[in-house]
Short mmCIF file of C-alpha atoms and ligand atoms in Angstrom, two decimals:
data_model
loop_
_atom_site.label_atom_id
_atom_site.label_comp_id
_atom_site.label_asym_id
_atom_site.label_seq_id
_atom_site.Cartn_x
_atom_site.Cartn_y
_atom_site.Cartn_z
CA MET A 9 -30.21 28.05 -50.40
CA PRO A 10 -26.69 26.64 -50.15
CA GLN A 11 -25.00 27.77 -46.98
CA VAL A 12 -22.06 30.10 -47.44
CA THR A 13 -19.12 29.42 -45.12
CA THR A 14 -16.30 31.82 -44.69
CA PRO A 15 -12.91 30.06 -44.51
CA GLY A 16 -11.42 30.36 -41.03
CA ALA A 17 -14.76 31.34 -39.49
CA ALA A 18 -15.17 28.07 -37.52
CA ALA A 19 -14.73 28.74 -33.79
CA GLU A 20 -11.19 27.88 -32.62
CA PRO A 21 -11.24 25.43 -29.70
CA LYS A 22 -10.63 27.48 -26.58
CA LYS A 23 -7.00 27.24 -25.51
CA TYR A 24 -6.60 25.82 -22.02
CA ARG A 25 -5.02 28.23 -19.55
CA PRO A 26 -4.17 26.82 -16.11
CA ASN A 27 -5.19 28.78 -13.07
CA LEU A 28 -1.73 29.65 -11.82
CA LYS A 29 -2.98 31.65 -8.87
CA ALA A 30 -5.10 28.92 -7.28
CA PRO A 31 -3.61 27.23 -4.21
CA ARG A 32 -3.74 23.43 -3.93
CA THR A 33 -7.30 22.40 -3.13
CA PRO A 34 -7.26 21.21 0.50
CA ALA A 35 -8.16 17.63 1.44
CA ASN A 36 -11.47 17.15 3.24
CA GLU A 37 -10.07 15.78 6.46
CA GLU A 38 -12.11 14.92 9.53
CA PRO A 39 -11.08 16.88 12.67
CA ALA A 40 -8.13 15.02 14.25
CA ALA A 41 -9.61 14.83 17.76
CA GLU A 42 -12.84 13.28 16.43
CA ARG A 43 -11.38 10.85 13.90
CA ALA A 44 -8.81 9.50 16.38
CA CYS A 45 -11.67 8.03 18.44
CA ASP A 46 -12.91 5.59 15.80
CA PHE A 47 -11.98 3.93 12.51
CA ARG A 48 -13.78 6.32 10.14
CA PRO A 49 -11.72 7.42 7.10
CA VAL A 50 -9.31 10.23 7.90
CA ASP A 51 -10.24 12.08 4.74
CA THR A 52 -13.58 11.97 2.92
CA GLY A 53 -11.98 12.74 -0.45
CA TYR A 54 -12.53 15.42 -3.09
CA THR A 55 -15.93 16.41 -4.37
CA LYS A 56 -16.43 16.97 -8.12
CA ALA A 57 -16.14 20.73 -7.50
CA ASP A 58 -12.80 20.21 -5.69
CA ALA A 59 -11.57 18.01 -8.53
CA LEU A 60 -12.43 20.64 -11.14
CA LEU A 61 -10.60 23.35 -9.20
CA GLU A 62 -7.55 21.12 -8.83
CA ALA A 63 -7.59 19.90 -12.44
CA ASN A 64 -7.46 23.54 -13.52
CA ARG A 65 -4.12 23.96 -11.74
CA CYS A 66 -2.40 21.34 -13.95
CA LEU A 67 0.09 22.94 -16.36
CA ASP A 68 -0.60 20.20 -18.94
CA CYS A 69 3.16 20.01 -19.56
CA LYS A 70 4.40 18.92 -23.00
CA LYS A 71 6.87 16.60 -21.26
CA PRO A 72 4.89 15.40 -18.23
CA LEU A 73 7.42 14.59 -15.51
CA CYS A 74 4.59 13.39 -13.27
CA MET A 75 4.20 10.37 -15.57
CA GLU A 76 7.88 9.57 -15.24
CA GLY A 77 7.36 9.52 -11.48
CA CYS A 78 4.54 6.96 -11.70
CA PRO A 79 5.88 3.39 -11.51
CA VAL A 80 3.03 2.11 -13.70
CA GLY A 81 3.05 5.06 -16.15
CA VAL A 82 -0.51 6.35 -15.65
CA HIS A 83 -1.30 8.99 -18.33
CA ILE A 84 -1.75 11.72 -15.73
CA PRO A 85 -2.20 14.90 -17.85
CA GLU A 86 -4.67 13.00 -20.07
CA PHE A 87 -6.93 11.96 -17.20
CA ILE A 88 -6.71 15.42 -15.65
CA ALA A 89 -7.75 17.00 -18.97
CA LYS A 90 -10.77 14.69 -19.02
CA ILE A 91 -11.67 15.82 -15.51
CA ARG A 92 -11.61 19.42 -16.77
CA ASP A 93 -14.04 18.35 -19.51
CA GLU A 94 -16.14 16.63 -16.85
CA ASP A 95 -15.70 13.40 -18.78
CA TRP A 96 -15.53 11.39 -15.54
CA ALA A 97 -15.91 8.00 -17.21
CA GLY A 98 -13.21 8.81 -19.76
CA ALA A 99 -10.88 10.01 -16.99
CA LEU A 100 -11.40 6.80 -15.02
CA ASP A 101 -10.88 4.63 -18.12
CA THR A 102 -7.62 6.49 -18.83
CA ILE A 103 -6.28 5.62 -15.37
CA LYS A 104 -7.53 2.05 -15.50
CA ARG A 105 -5.58 1.39 -18.69
CA ASP A 106 -2.45 1.44 -16.55
CA ASN A 107 -3.62 1.07 -12.97
CA LEU A 108 -6.42 -1.27 -11.97
CA LEU A 109 -6.61 0.04 -8.40
CA PRO A 110 -7.02 3.84 -8.44
CA SER A 111 -9.08 3.97 -5.23
CA VAL A 112 -6.31 2.09 -3.43
CA CYS A 113 -3.32 3.89 -4.96
CA GLY A 114 -4.94 7.30 -4.61
CA ARG A 115 -5.10 6.64 -0.87
CA VAL A 116 -1.84 4.88 -0.06
CA CYS A 117 0.79 5.66 -2.73
CA PRO A 118 3.70 7.81 -1.58
CA GLN A 119 2.80 10.44 -4.21
CA GLU A 120 5.21 12.93 -2.67
CA ASN A 121 8.10 10.74 -3.89
CA GLN A 122 6.44 9.76 -7.17
CA CYS A 123 4.04 11.67 -9.46
CA GLU A 124 3.52 14.68 -7.18
CA GLY A 125 7.21 14.74 -6.31
CA LYS A 126 7.98 15.38 -9.99
CA CYS A 127 5.18 17.91 -10.67
CA ILE A 128 6.70 21.19 -11.91
CA LEU A 129 4.29 23.19 -9.73
CA GLY A 130 5.94 21.62 -6.69
CA LYS A 131 9.24 23.34 -7.48
CA LYS A 132 8.00 26.71 -6.26
CA GLY A 133 4.71 25.88 -4.60
CA GLU A 134 2.38 22.95 -4.13
CA PRO A 135 2.12 20.14 -6.69
CA VAL A 136 -1.21 19.14 -8.25
CA ALA A 137 -3.02 16.76 -5.86
CA ILE A 138 -2.78 13.84 -8.31
CA GLY A 139 -3.45 11.24 -5.61
CA GLN A 140 -6.68 12.94 -4.54
CA LEU A 141 -7.88 13.16 -8.16
CA GLU A 142 -7.05 9.50 -8.78
CA ARG A 143 -8.79 8.43 -5.60
CA MET A 144 -11.91 10.44 -6.45
CA LEU A 145 -12.20 8.87 -9.90
CA GLY A 146 -11.62 5.37 -8.49
CA ASP A 147 -14.40 5.96 -5.95
CA MET A 148 -16.76 6.99 -8.77
CA ALA A 149 -16.44 3.58 -10.43
CA ASP A 150 -19.92 2.42 -9.38
CA GLU A 151 -21.41 5.61 -10.83
CA VAL A 152 -19.48 6.00 -14.09
CA GLY A 153 -17.28 2.89 -14.49
CA THR A 154 -17.28 0.99 -17.74
CA ALA A 155 -16.62 -2.75 -17.83
CA PRO A 156 -13.09 -3.47 -19.08
CA VAL A 157 -12.97 -5.26 -22.40
CA CYS A 158 -11.52 -8.78 -22.23
CA LYS A 159 -10.12 -10.59 -25.23
CA PRO A 160 -11.81 -13.92 -26.03
CA LYS A 161 -10.61 -16.87 -23.91
CA ASN A 162 -7.33 -18.23 -25.29
CA GLY A 163 -7.51 -21.63 -23.56
CA HIS A 164 -4.47 -21.10 -21.33
CA LYS A 165 -4.46 -21.29 -17.54
CA VAL A 166 -2.29 -19.24 -15.18
CA ALA A 167 -2.04 -19.75 -11.42
CA ILE A 168 -1.20 -16.89 -9.10
CA VAL A 169 -0.16 -17.41 -5.50
CA GLY A 170 -1.03 -14.48 -3.25
CA SER A 171 -3.91 -11.99 -3.59
CA GLY A 172 -2.04 -8.84 -2.55
CA PRO A 173 -1.62 -5.91 -4.98
CA SER A 174 0.95 -7.76 -7.05
CA GLY A 175 -1.20 -10.87 -7.51
CA ILE A 176 -4.29 -8.73 -8.18
CA ALA A 177 -2.53 -6.62 -10.83
CA CYS A 178 -1.16 -9.70 -12.59
CA ALA A 179 -4.57 -11.42 -12.46
CA GLY A 180 -6.36 -8.40 -13.95
CA GLU A 181 -3.92 -8.01 -16.82
CA LEU A 182 -4.02 -11.71 -17.70
CA ALA A 183 -7.81 -11.92 -17.48
CA ARG A 184 -8.07 -9.00 -19.92
CA GLU A 185 -5.73 -10.90 -22.26
CA GLY A 186 -8.13 -13.86 -22.29
CA PHE A 187 -6.34 -16.17 -19.82
CA ASP A 188 -8.11 -18.40 -17.36
CA VAL A 189 -6.72 -17.14 -14.03
CA THR A 190 -6.91 -18.71 -10.56
CA VAL A 191 -5.55 -16.88 -7.51
CA PHE A 192 -4.62 -19.09 -4.55
CA GLU A 193 -4.66 -17.21 -1.24
CA ALA A 194 -3.62 -18.56 2.17
CA PHE A 195 -6.05 -16.32 4.09
CA PHE A 196 -9.84 -16.62 4.07
CA THR A 197 -10.11 -13.32 2.20
CA GLY A 198 -8.26 -11.41 -0.52
CA GLY A 199 -6.17 -8.25 -0.73
CA GLY A 200 -2.99 -9.21 1.16
CA VAL A 201 -1.60 -6.29 3.14
CA LEU A 202 -4.35 -4.05 1.75
CA THR A 203 -6.78 -6.07 3.84
CA TYR A 204 -4.88 -7.32 6.88
CA GLY A 205 -2.19 -4.62 7.22
CA ILE A 206 -3.37 -1.15 6.25
CA PRO A 207 -6.07 -0.04 8.69
CA GLU A 208 -9.66 0.79 7.88
CA PHE A 209 -9.22 4.54 8.56
CA ARG A 210 -6.67 4.76 5.72
CA LEU A 211 -8.07 2.18 3.34
CA PRO A 212 -11.67 1.06 3.92
CA LYS A 213 -12.02 -2.66 3.38
CA ASP A 214 -15.13 -2.32 1.22
CA ILE A 215 -12.92 -0.60 -1.36
CA VAL A 216 -10.52 -3.53 -1.47
CA LYS A 217 -13.49 -5.88 -1.68
CA ARG A 218 -14.95 -3.90 -4.59
CA GLU A 219 -11.66 -4.29 -6.48
CA ILE A 220 -11.62 -8.05 -5.85
CA ASP A 221 -15.28 -8.30 -6.90
CA GLY A 222 -14.32 -6.47 -10.10
CA LEU A 223 -11.70 -9.12 -10.85
CA GLU A 224 -14.24 -11.87 -10.24
CA GLN A 225 -16.49 -10.17 -12.77
CA LEU A 226 -13.59 -10.40 -15.22
CA GLY A 227 -13.65 -14.16 -14.64
CA VAL A 228 -10.73 -14.44 -12.18
CA HIS A 229 -11.32 -17.33 -9.80
CA PHE A 230 -10.15 -16.95 -6.16
CA GLU A 231 -9.39 -19.98 -3.96
CA TYR A 232 -9.10 -18.99 -0.33
CA ASN A 233 -7.56 -20.94 2.57
CA ALA A 234 -5.24 -22.37 -0.08
CA VAL A 235 -1.68 -22.41 1.29
CA ALA A 236 0.57 -23.11 -1.68
CA GLY A 237 3.57 -25.24 -0.81
CA ARG A 238 1.55 -26.93 1.93
CA LEU A 239 -1.66 -28.03 0.18
CA PHE A 240 -0.20 -28.29 -3.33
CA THR A 241 3.02 -27.66 -5.22
CA ALA A 242 3.67 -25.82 -8.46
CA GLU A 243 4.45 -29.13 -10.16
CA GLU A 244 1.01 -30.45 -9.20
CA LEU A 245 -0.58 -27.32 -10.63
CA PHE A 246 1.28 -27.83 -13.92
CA GLU A 247 1.05 -31.62 -14.28
CA GLU A 248 -2.32 -32.39 -12.68
CA GLU A 249 -4.32 -29.18 -13.04
CA GLY A 250 -3.08 -28.12 -16.47
CA PHE A 251 -1.75 -24.68 -15.56
CA ASP A 252 0.72 -23.22 -18.06
CA ALA A 253 2.46 -20.73 -15.79
CA LEU A 254 2.65 -19.60 -12.18
CA TYR A 255 3.14 -16.12 -10.72
CA LEU A 256 4.42 -16.00 -7.15
CA ALA A 257 3.23 -12.91 -5.28
CA VAL A 258 3.49 -14.13 -1.70
CA GLY A 259 4.76 -10.87 -0.16
CA ALA A 260 7.34 -10.60 2.58
CA GLY A 261 5.24 -10.94 5.68
CA LEU A 262 7.60 -12.54 8.20
CA PRO A 263 8.16 -10.02 11.01
CA ARG A 264 11.62 -9.04 12.19
CA PHE A 265 12.12 -9.16 15.95
CA LEU A 266 14.28 -7.07 18.23
CA ASN A 267 15.76 -10.12 19.99
CA VAL A 268 15.94 -8.38 23.35
CA PRO A 269 14.95 -9.83 26.76
CA GLY A 270 11.24 -9.71 27.53
CA GLU A 271 10.10 -9.49 23.91
CA ASN A 272 7.90 -12.56 24.46
CA LEU A 273 6.03 -11.06 27.41
CA PRO A 274 2.25 -10.81 27.10
CA GLY A 275 1.37 -7.31 25.93
CA VAL A 276 4.33 -7.12 23.52
CA TYR A 277 3.14 -7.52 19.90
CA CYS A 278 4.76 -7.34 16.52
CA ALA A 279 2.85 -4.87 14.31
CA ASN A 280 1.84 -7.59 11.83
CA GLU A 281 0.05 -9.55 14.50
CA TYR A 282 -1.46 -6.45 16.13
CA LEU A 283 -2.79 -5.04 12.86
CA THR A 284 -4.02 -8.42 11.62
CA ARG A 285 -5.99 -8.93 14.83
CA VAL A 286 -7.54 -5.50 14.45
CA ASN A 287 -8.21 -5.59 10.70
CA LEU A 288 -9.01 -9.21 9.91
CA MET A 289 -10.40 -10.28 13.29
CA LYS A 290 -12.33 -7.00 13.57
CA ALA A 291 -10.98 -5.92 16.98
CA TYR A 292 -12.09 -2.44 15.92
CA GLU A 293 -15.71 -3.54 16.22
CA PHE A 294 -15.47 -4.17 19.98
CA PRO A 295 -17.71 -5.27 21.71
CA THR A 296 -19.53 -6.77 18.67
CA TYR A 297 -16.33 -8.76 18.03
CA ASP A 298 -14.55 -9.70 21.26
CA THR A 299 -11.18 -10.24 19.56
CA PRO A 300 -8.39 -11.16 21.97
CA ILE A 301 -6.22 -8.05 21.95
CA ARG A 302 -4.98 -5.92 24.84
CA HIS A 303 -6.46 -2.42 24.81
CA GLY A 304 -3.46 -0.60 26.29
CA LYS A 305 -3.73 2.78 28.00
CA ASN A 306 -0.04 3.60 27.60
CA VAL A 307 1.26 2.17 24.34
CA VAL A 308 4.79 2.38 22.94
CA VAL A 309 5.43 1.55 19.27
CA PHE A 310 8.96 0.96 17.94
CA GLY A 311 9.69 1.95 14.33
CA GLY A 312 9.43 4.90 11.94
CA GLY A 313 7.76 3.50 8.81
CA ASN A 314 4.17 3.36 7.58
CA VAL A 315 3.58 0.21 9.59
CA ALA A 316 4.65 1.90 12.83
CA MET A 317 2.35 4.87 12.08
CA ASP A 318 -0.55 2.51 11.40
CA ALA A 319 0.05 0.59 14.63
CA ALA A 320 0.33 3.80 16.71
CA ARG A 321 -2.81 5.35 15.23
CA THR A 322 -4.69 2.06 15.63
CA ALA A 323 -3.72 1.91 19.33
CA LEU A 324 -5.15 5.41 19.78
CA ARG A 325 -8.41 4.33 18.20
CA LEU A 326 -8.57 1.29 20.49
CA GLY A 327 -8.66 3.68 23.44
CA ALA A 328 -5.04 4.36 24.45
CA GLU A 329 -4.58 7.52 26.52
CA LYS A 330 -0.93 7.93 25.50
CA VAL A 331 0.80 6.53 22.42
CA THR A 332 4.53 7.04 21.97
CA LEU A 333 6.37 6.31 18.76
CA ALA A 334 9.93 5.45 19.73
CA TYR A 335 12.50 5.63 16.93
CA ARG A 336 16.25 5.04 16.93
CA ARG A 337 16.92 7.93 14.53
CA THR A 338 15.10 11.30 14.41
CA GLU A 339 11.78 12.23 12.82
CA ALA A 340 13.60 13.61 9.77
CA GLU A 341 14.92 10.12 8.91
CA MET A 342 11.60 8.32 9.38
CA PRO A 343 10.76 6.37 6.20
CA ALA A 344 6.98 6.76 6.64
CA ARG A 345 5.04 8.98 4.25
CA ARG A 346 5.12 12.61 5.46
CA ALA A 347 1.32 12.68 5.41
CA GLU A 348 1.18 9.70 7.79
CA ILE A 349 3.61 11.31 10.25
CA HIS A 350 1.62 14.55 10.08
CA HIS A 351 -1.68 12.75 10.68
CA ALA A 352 -0.25 10.68 13.54
CA LYS A 353 1.09 13.77 15.34
CA GLU A 354 -2.11 15.69 14.70
CA GLU A 355 -4.07 12.87 16.34
CA GLY A 356 -1.87 12.97 19.43
CA VAL A 357 0.87 10.38 18.83
CA GLU A 358 4.08 11.56 20.54
CA ILE A 359 7.45 10.96 18.93
CA LEU A 360 10.41 9.92 21.06
CA GLU A 361 13.58 10.19 18.99
CA LEU A 362 16.97 8.51 19.30
CA VAL A 363 16.07 5.53 21.50
CA SER A 364 16.35 1.79 21.04
CA PRO A 365 14.73 -0.83 23.31
CA ILE A 366 17.08 -3.07 25.26
CA GLU A 367 14.67 -4.86 27.61
CA PHE A 368 10.95 -5.28 28.30
CA THR A 369 10.05 -5.90 31.93
CA ALA A 370 6.89 -7.36 33.49
CA GLY A 371 4.67 -6.20 36.35
CA GLU A 372 3.14 -8.44 39.02
CA ASP A 373 0.41 -9.58 36.61
CA GLY A 374 3.08 -10.94 34.24
CA PHE A 375 2.26 -8.39 31.50
CA VAL A 376 4.79 -5.93 30.14
CA ASN A 377 4.88 -2.79 32.29
CA ALA A 378 8.11 -0.99 31.30
CA ILE A 379 10.80 -0.77 28.66
CA ARG A 380 14.45 0.09 29.19
CA LEU A 381 15.78 2.23 26.38
CA GLN A 382 19.29 2.84 25.09
CA GLN A 383 19.94 6.49 24.22
CA MET A 384 21.21 6.84 20.64
CA GLU A 385 22.85 9.60 18.61
CA LEU A 386 23.32 10.04 14.87
CA GLY A 387 26.64 8.98 13.37
CA GLU A 388 27.90 8.80 9.78
CA PRO A 389 25.46 8.03 6.92
CA ASP A 390 24.90 4.31 6.19
CA ASP A 391 24.16 2.54 2.86
CA SER A 392 20.64 4.04 2.82
CA GLY A 393 22.14 7.54 2.93
CA ARG A 394 20.55 8.18 6.33
CA ARG A 395 22.74 8.90 9.36
CA ARG A 396 23.38 5.73 11.33
CA PRO A 397 22.06 5.56 14.92
CA VAL A 398 24.87 4.82 17.42
CA PRO A 399 24.43 4.08 21.13
CA VAL A 400 25.52 6.74 23.61
CA GLU A 401 27.59 4.57 25.94
CA GLY A 402 26.18 4.18 29.44
CA VAL A 403 23.02 6.28 28.87
CA THR A 404 19.81 4.29 29.36
CA HIS A 405 16.41 5.11 30.79
CA GLU A 406 13.09 3.41 31.46
CA ILE A 407 9.58 4.31 30.37
CA PRO A 408 6.31 2.69 31.52
CA CYS A 409 3.90 0.98 29.12
CA ASP A 410 1.14 -1.62 29.20
CA VAL A 411 1.32 -2.52 25.48
CA ALA A 412 4.41 -2.43 23.28
CA ILE A 413 4.36 -2.96 19.52
CA THR A 414 7.43 -3.55 17.36
CA ALA A 415 7.30 -2.41 13.75
CA ILE A 416 10.88 -2.80 12.63
CA GLY A 417 10.28 -4.43 9.25
CA THR A 418 9.50 -7.76 7.68
CA LYS A 419 11.36 -10.33 5.60
CA ALA A 420 10.67 -13.19 3.22
CA ASN A 421 8.72 -16.10 4.62
CA PRO A 422 10.94 -19.16 4.19
CA PHE A 423 7.94 -21.47 3.82
CA ALA A 424 6.34 -19.44 1.05
CA SER A 425 7.77 -20.86 -2.19
CA PRO A 426 5.76 -23.81 -3.50
CA ALA A 427 7.86 -24.19 -6.68
CA SER A 428 11.07 -26.14 -7.08
CA GLY A 429 14.04 -24.76 -8.99
CA VAL A 430 13.23 -21.18 -8.03
CA GLU A 431 16.42 -19.51 -6.87
CA ALA A 432 16.42 -17.00 -4.06
CA ASN A 433 19.12 -14.76 -2.62
CA LYS A 434 20.61 -15.23 0.85
CA TRP A 435 17.74 -13.28 2.46
CA GLY A 436 15.13 -15.52 0.84
CA TYR A 437 13.93 -13.01 -1.78
CA ILE A 438 13.29 -14.61 -5.15
CA ASP A 439 15.77 -13.80 -7.95
CA THR A 440 14.08 -12.66 -11.17
CA ASP A 441 15.01 -10.88 -14.36
CA GLU A 442 13.42 -7.53 -15.22
CA ASP A 443 10.33 -9.29 -16.62
CA GLY A 444 9.78 -11.22 -13.40
CA ARG A 445 11.08 -14.56 -14.74
CA THR A 446 12.60 -16.86 -12.13
CA SER A 447 15.13 -19.63 -12.72
CA ASN A 448 12.18 -22.03 -13.28
CA PRO A 449 10.96 -21.31 -16.86
CA ARG A 450 7.30 -21.78 -15.92
CA VAL A 451 7.44 -19.57 -12.83
CA TRP A 452 7.42 -15.75 -12.51
CA ALA A 453 7.57 -13.74 -9.29
CA GLY A 454 7.09 -10.14 -8.19
CA GLY A 455 6.14 -7.72 -5.43
CA ASP A 456 7.64 -7.74 -1.95
CA ILE A 457 8.90 -11.34 -2.30
CA VAL A 458 11.34 -10.06 -4.93
CA THR A 459 12.08 -6.49 -3.82
CA GLY A 460 11.69 -6.87 -0.05
CA ALA A 461 9.08 -4.73 1.73
CA ALA A 462 8.29 -1.91 -0.72
CA THR A 463 5.10 -0.20 -1.91
CA VAL A 464 1.71 -1.10 -3.31
CA ILE A 465 2.38 0.54 -6.66
CA LEU A 466 5.74 -1.19 -7.13
CA ALA A 467 4.13 -4.53 -6.31
CA MET A 468 1.39 -3.78 -8.86
CA GLY A 469 3.91 -2.71 -11.47
CA ALA A 470 5.75 -6.00 -11.05
CA GLY A 471 2.48 -7.92 -11.46
CA LYS A 472 1.70 -6.07 -14.66
CA THR A 473 5.19 -6.60 -16.10
CA ALA A 474 5.09 -10.31 -15.28
CA ALA A 475 1.62 -10.64 -16.84
CA HIS A 476 2.90 -9.22 -20.14
CA SER A 477 5.91 -11.54 -20.04
CA ILE A 478 3.73 -14.58 -19.26
CA ALA A 479 1.34 -13.70 -22.10
CA LYS A 480 4.20 -13.19 -24.54
CA THR A 481 5.86 -16.47 -23.54
CA ILE A 482 2.69 -18.56 -23.76
CA LEU A 483 1.14 -16.95 -26.81
CA GLY A 484 4.46 -16.34 -28.55
CA ALA A 485 3.27 -12.92 -29.71
P1 FAD B 18 1.21 -8.81 0.04
O1 FAD B 18 0.34 -7.62 0.04
O2 FAD B 18 1.96 -9.13 1.28
O3 FAD B 18 0.32 -10.05 -0.37
C1 FAD B 18 0.83 -11.36 -0.34
C2 FAD B 18 -0.31 -12.33 -0.21
O4 FAD B 18 0.19 -13.65 -0.40
C3 FAD B 18 -0.95 -12.34 1.17
O5 FAD B 18 -2.35 -12.21 1.05
C4 FAD B 18 -0.56 -13.69 1.77
O6 FAD B 18 -1.55 -14.20 2.65
C5 FAD B 18 -0.42 -14.53 0.51
N1 FAD B 18 0.44 -15.71 0.69
C6 FAD B 18 1.68 -15.75 1.26
N2 FAD B 18 2.16 -17.01 1.21
C7 FAD B 18 1.21 -17.77 0.59
C8 FAD B 18 1.12 -19.14 0.27
N3 FAD B 18 2.10 -19.98 0.53
N4 FAD B 18 -0.01 -19.59 -0.34
C9 FAD B 18 -1.04 -18.73 -0.65
N5 FAD B 18 -0.99 -17.41 -0.34
C10 FAD B 18 0.12 -16.94 0.26
N6 FAD B 18 2.70 0.58 0.76
C11 FAD B 18 2.33 1.77 0.20
O7 FAD B 18 2.55 1.97 -1.01
N7 FAD B 18 1.69 2.72 0.91
C12 FAD B 18 1.35 2.53 2.22
O8 FAD B 18 0.77 3.41 2.83
C13 FAD B 18 1.70 1.30 2.83
N8 FAD B 18 1.35 1.03 4.11
C14 FAD B 18 1.61 -0.19 4.65
C15 FAD B 18 1.14 -0.49 5.92
C16 FAD B 18 1.35 -1.73 6.47
C17 FAD B 18 0.80 -2.03 7.84
C18 FAD B 18 2.09 -2.71 5.76
C19 FAD B 18 2.36 -4.07 6.37
C20 FAD B 18 2.57 -2.43 4.50
C21 FAD B 18 2.33 -1.18 3.92
N9 FAD B 18 2.75 -0.87 2.62
C22 FAD B 18 2.39 0.32 2.06
C23 FAD B 18 3.50 -1.84 1.82
C24 FAD B 18 2.60 -2.57 0.83
O9 FAD B 18 1.39 -2.91 1.43
C25 FAD B 18 3.32 -3.80 0.28
O10 FAD B 18 4.51 -3.37 -0.35
C26 FAD B 18 2.44 -4.55 -0.72
O11 FAD B 18 1.24 -4.98 -0.12
C27 FAD B 18 3.17 -5.77 -1.29
O12 FAD B 18 2.30 -6.45 -2.14
P2 FAD B 18 2.47 -8.01 -2.49
O13 FAD B 18 1.34 -8.33 -3.39
O14 FAD B 18 3.86 -8.25 -2.94
O15 FAD B 18 2.33 -8.76 -1.10
#
């Protein structure tokens, strides 16, 4: 019998209706007092059930502002819709089209100023927890991940200097386009700041390693302990090794110093050195690793950015009884992510506002034992729009400490450029056009070495842009 179908009888696909009443699904954070004693992750991440609840809050806007807020243009409503359908692999693939490092970005991106900052729900309430959803999918890669498809090898070679997020993003894009990619890294391991800067409790190192392993599976070759500009030059890479192009992603890792008396005393560290000793030299695995680092009981950290927060929270985990974060403005002007400030305070870090160090003094053992501070007040706004700190004449005071850490920013490393004919500005940052091209037609650059200290996602975005420009230039397509 032929089947009779009534026109219009087919079931309409059910129209999606967001759950407008649901509050933002809370993060699964470890209790502050417990997590501050060791280097376990602060937050264990969303479960699938959490992700489904949160995905159902998304308004699925016709004009998704969240995407405009994402520097690499991740198709956010699309991956969230796939979460709702429990198509975990599809959701992860959607993110990975635009962002190779979801586990990393989900953890460290300043979402409050980017995707989540633009979410319409945030206007009257709490935005969708896009970072948590991204992180959860990234962490599911071993379970549901599909291997990215690479075009056939095109016979062209590209060298990348630096294995931080910018170098990694550029390498991944080029490998997928069929290029033969070699990343030269000065350290013995990859990841740049993701590995030696951001601490284990915020970004576990096995996650960074998994991302690097993934690139190796795409055919990217990593050469470690390879200091470009010292062991080889760009010209040697082009003329002797047959590379067609070079991407410079060397970061901006040279610390700024306070230049005040006593800054060279033992027990006074710059945050870069302190965090590198803890992360790369595994000071956090004491006594298994007896890394030379002073475990202070009374630690003072200078700065108000993410780096200062990381140093302060690391000092707590190394056993400090009191950690003070001393800042020359007030907490409201601190550039660190709000979540980091919140976590630091929750764990017991104290904030001392409106002070600037003017001298470190030593005790009888020769180690730092006190800091003299200049009292500051807020004046008129400066170029950054934040009110400028100005000294209150004649008002100083002293506080004790046995370790001091300065986290007042970094700048370009003057030894970092291995390529000739690459112009830089007066601060040493490389000049590029919007595609990352430098003044040397075979050299591109991006990440912190172009922008100055910025963010992981901006560094990745620059790597991706440069990769497309390199591919277009070499392949002429
Ligand atoms: P980098 O990550 O600095 O990588 C550069 C790499 O180049 C390094 O591995 C270096 O060893 C290598 N290199 C340098 N010179 C040479 C050479 N001559 N030869 C070979 N290799 C070389 N951003 C966020 O978005 N969120 C955060 O929460 C956050 N927290 C941070 C915490 C800390 C402690 C620090 C220091 C930074 C933080 N940032 C954060 C900033 C972010 O990490 C950087 O903006 C980002 O890593 C820059 O990426 P990059 O690839 O340009 O450089």
